[in-house]
């Protein structure tokens, strides 16, 4: 199911939360936060000019190309329809800027998007810009 060959960084938190968080702190070098959204949460997407349209977070991930299998094919619509909660892993860097590290299915642990050294596509930019501008990451919405 989905484009994941690894488990989410937070999937094993119940079993060994402290060890997982220490491993991720070392990997990314910062304390991490996790914001959980319902997949139908509405989010703004900036358009050319002053316009902003609202779409669901799930639609944003789909438009940004994040809902794909490892071979690049789109996840079947039936599986997409079953996605309920989406988690965004993020932190503040030393300068106070927000960095998004990962987006995953909070229920299954499938990773839909992961930071890849700022070598971003237009779809990555769409997802990141919308989340940074309109997602209110400091809140948790379920």
XYZ file of C-alpha atoms in Angstrom:
142
model
C 0.000 0.000 0.000
C 1.380 3.448 -0.852
C 4.897 4.579 -1.660
C 6.540 3.326 1.461
C 9.318 0.834 1.879
C 10.198 2.015 5.371
C 8.146 2.645 8.470
C 7.289 6.066 9.771
C 9.704 7.694 12.172
C 6.909 7.774 14.737
C 5.304 4.367 14.149
C 7.148 2.688 17.034
C 6.633 5.523 19.526
C 4.274 3.507 21.708
C 6.850 0.735 22.122
C 9.943 2.857 22.570
C 9.155 6.568 22.182
C 12.258 7.922 23.884
C 14.710 5.857 21.797
C 12.928 6.753 18.556
C 12.989 10.461 19.353
C 16.693 10.335 20.244
C 17.454 8.620 16.926
C 15.506 11.253 14.976
C 17.085 14.115 16.922
C 20.470 12.782 15.868
C 19.358 12.290 12.255
C 17.864 15.766 11.823
C 19.737 17.497 14.632
C 16.701 19.161 16.224
C 13.751 18.518 18.494
C 10.850 17.438 16.310
C 7.170 18.274 16.466
C 4.287 16.363 14.956
C 0.985 17.888 13.889
C -1.859 15.553 13.011
C -4.592 16.559 10.571
C -7.694 14.819 9.330
C -7.190 14.102 5.618
C -10.213 16.302 4.822
C -8.676 19.327 6.568
C -8.927 22.335 4.258
C -5.711 24.146 3.376
C -4.930 27.162 1.227
C -2.946 26.916 -1.996
C -1.474 30.114 -3.428
C -2.258 30.748 -7.065
C -0.616 33.141 -9.509
C -1.526 36.655 -8.424
C -3.356 37.395 -5.179
C -5.652 34.355 -5.325
C -5.742 31.523 -2.818
C -7.885 28.433 -3.300
C -8.807 25.919 -0.612
C -8.462 22.178 -1.073
C -8.235 19.231 1.296
C -4.834 18.219 2.618
C -5.253 14.892 0.835
C -5.900 16.688 -2.480
C -2.819 18.848 -1.862
C -0.653 15.755 -1.437
C -2.164 14.254 -4.579
C -1.648 17.435 -6.643
C 1.914 17.637 -5.346
C 2.642 14.091 -6.504
C 3.186 12.674 -3.014
C 0.554 9.927 -3.247
C 2.570 7.582 -5.424
C 4.015 4.090 -5.190
C 7.766 3.525 -5.265
C 7.610 3.064 -9.045
C 6.060 6.530 -9.439
C 2.539 5.346 -10.214
C -0.340 6.936 -8.348
C -1.704 5.066 -5.332
C -5.095 3.532 -6.260
C -8.029 5.803 -5.438
C -9.517 3.117 -3.178
C -6.415 3.297 -0.943
C -6.372 7.109 -1.039
C -10.012 7.155 0.096
C -9.028 5.108 3.174
C -6.478 7.670 4.416
C -7.887 9.254 7.574
C -5.168 11.126 9.469
C -2.015 12.715 8.103
C 0.911 13.674 10.324
C 3.446 16.391 9.512
C 6.842 16.171 11.255
C 8.515 19.557 11.601
C 10.779 21.728 13.727
C 12.166 25.226 14.118
C 15.776 25.677 13.062
C 18.238 27.873 14.965
C 17.048 30.929 13.010
C 13.416 30.325 13.923
C 12.394 29.096 10.459
C 10.044 26.123 10.196
C 11.386 23.006 8.465
C 9.127 20.167 7.366
C 10.851 16.796 7.510
C 8.168 14.249 6.761
C 4.487 13.738 5.960
C 2.968 10.340 6.696
C -0.219 8.399 7.292
C -0.686 8.605 11.044
C -2.682 5.364 11.141
C -0.456 3.118 8.988
C 2.964 4.783 9.116
C 3.219 5.100 5.329
C 5.497 8.001 4.429
C 4.104 10.164 1.622
C 6.760 12.862 1.562
C 10.212 13.214 3.109
C 12.700 16.068 2.863
C 15.375 15.214 0.339
C 18.118 17.816 0.745
C 16.183 20.695 -0.779
C 16.327 19.080 -4.221
C 12.611 19.759 -4.558
C 10.274 19.412 -7.515
C 7.424 21.805 -8.282
C 5.128 19.363 -6.452
C 7.370 19.469 -3.378
C 7.288 23.271 -3.460
C 3.484 23.270 -3.747
C 3.135 21.020 -0.695
C 5.744 22.805 1.424
C 4.601 26.334 0.596
C 0.973 25.500 1.366
C 1.841 23.815 4.661
C 4.156 26.618 5.751
C 1.735 29.390 4.779
C -1.662 27.935 5.691
C -1.421 24.779 7.845
C -0.939 26.353 11.293
C 1.571 23.646 12.174
C 1.632 24.679 15.838
C -1.884 23.230 16.223
C -3.025 19.641 16.286
C -6.294 18.973 14.466
C -8.043 15.616 14.602
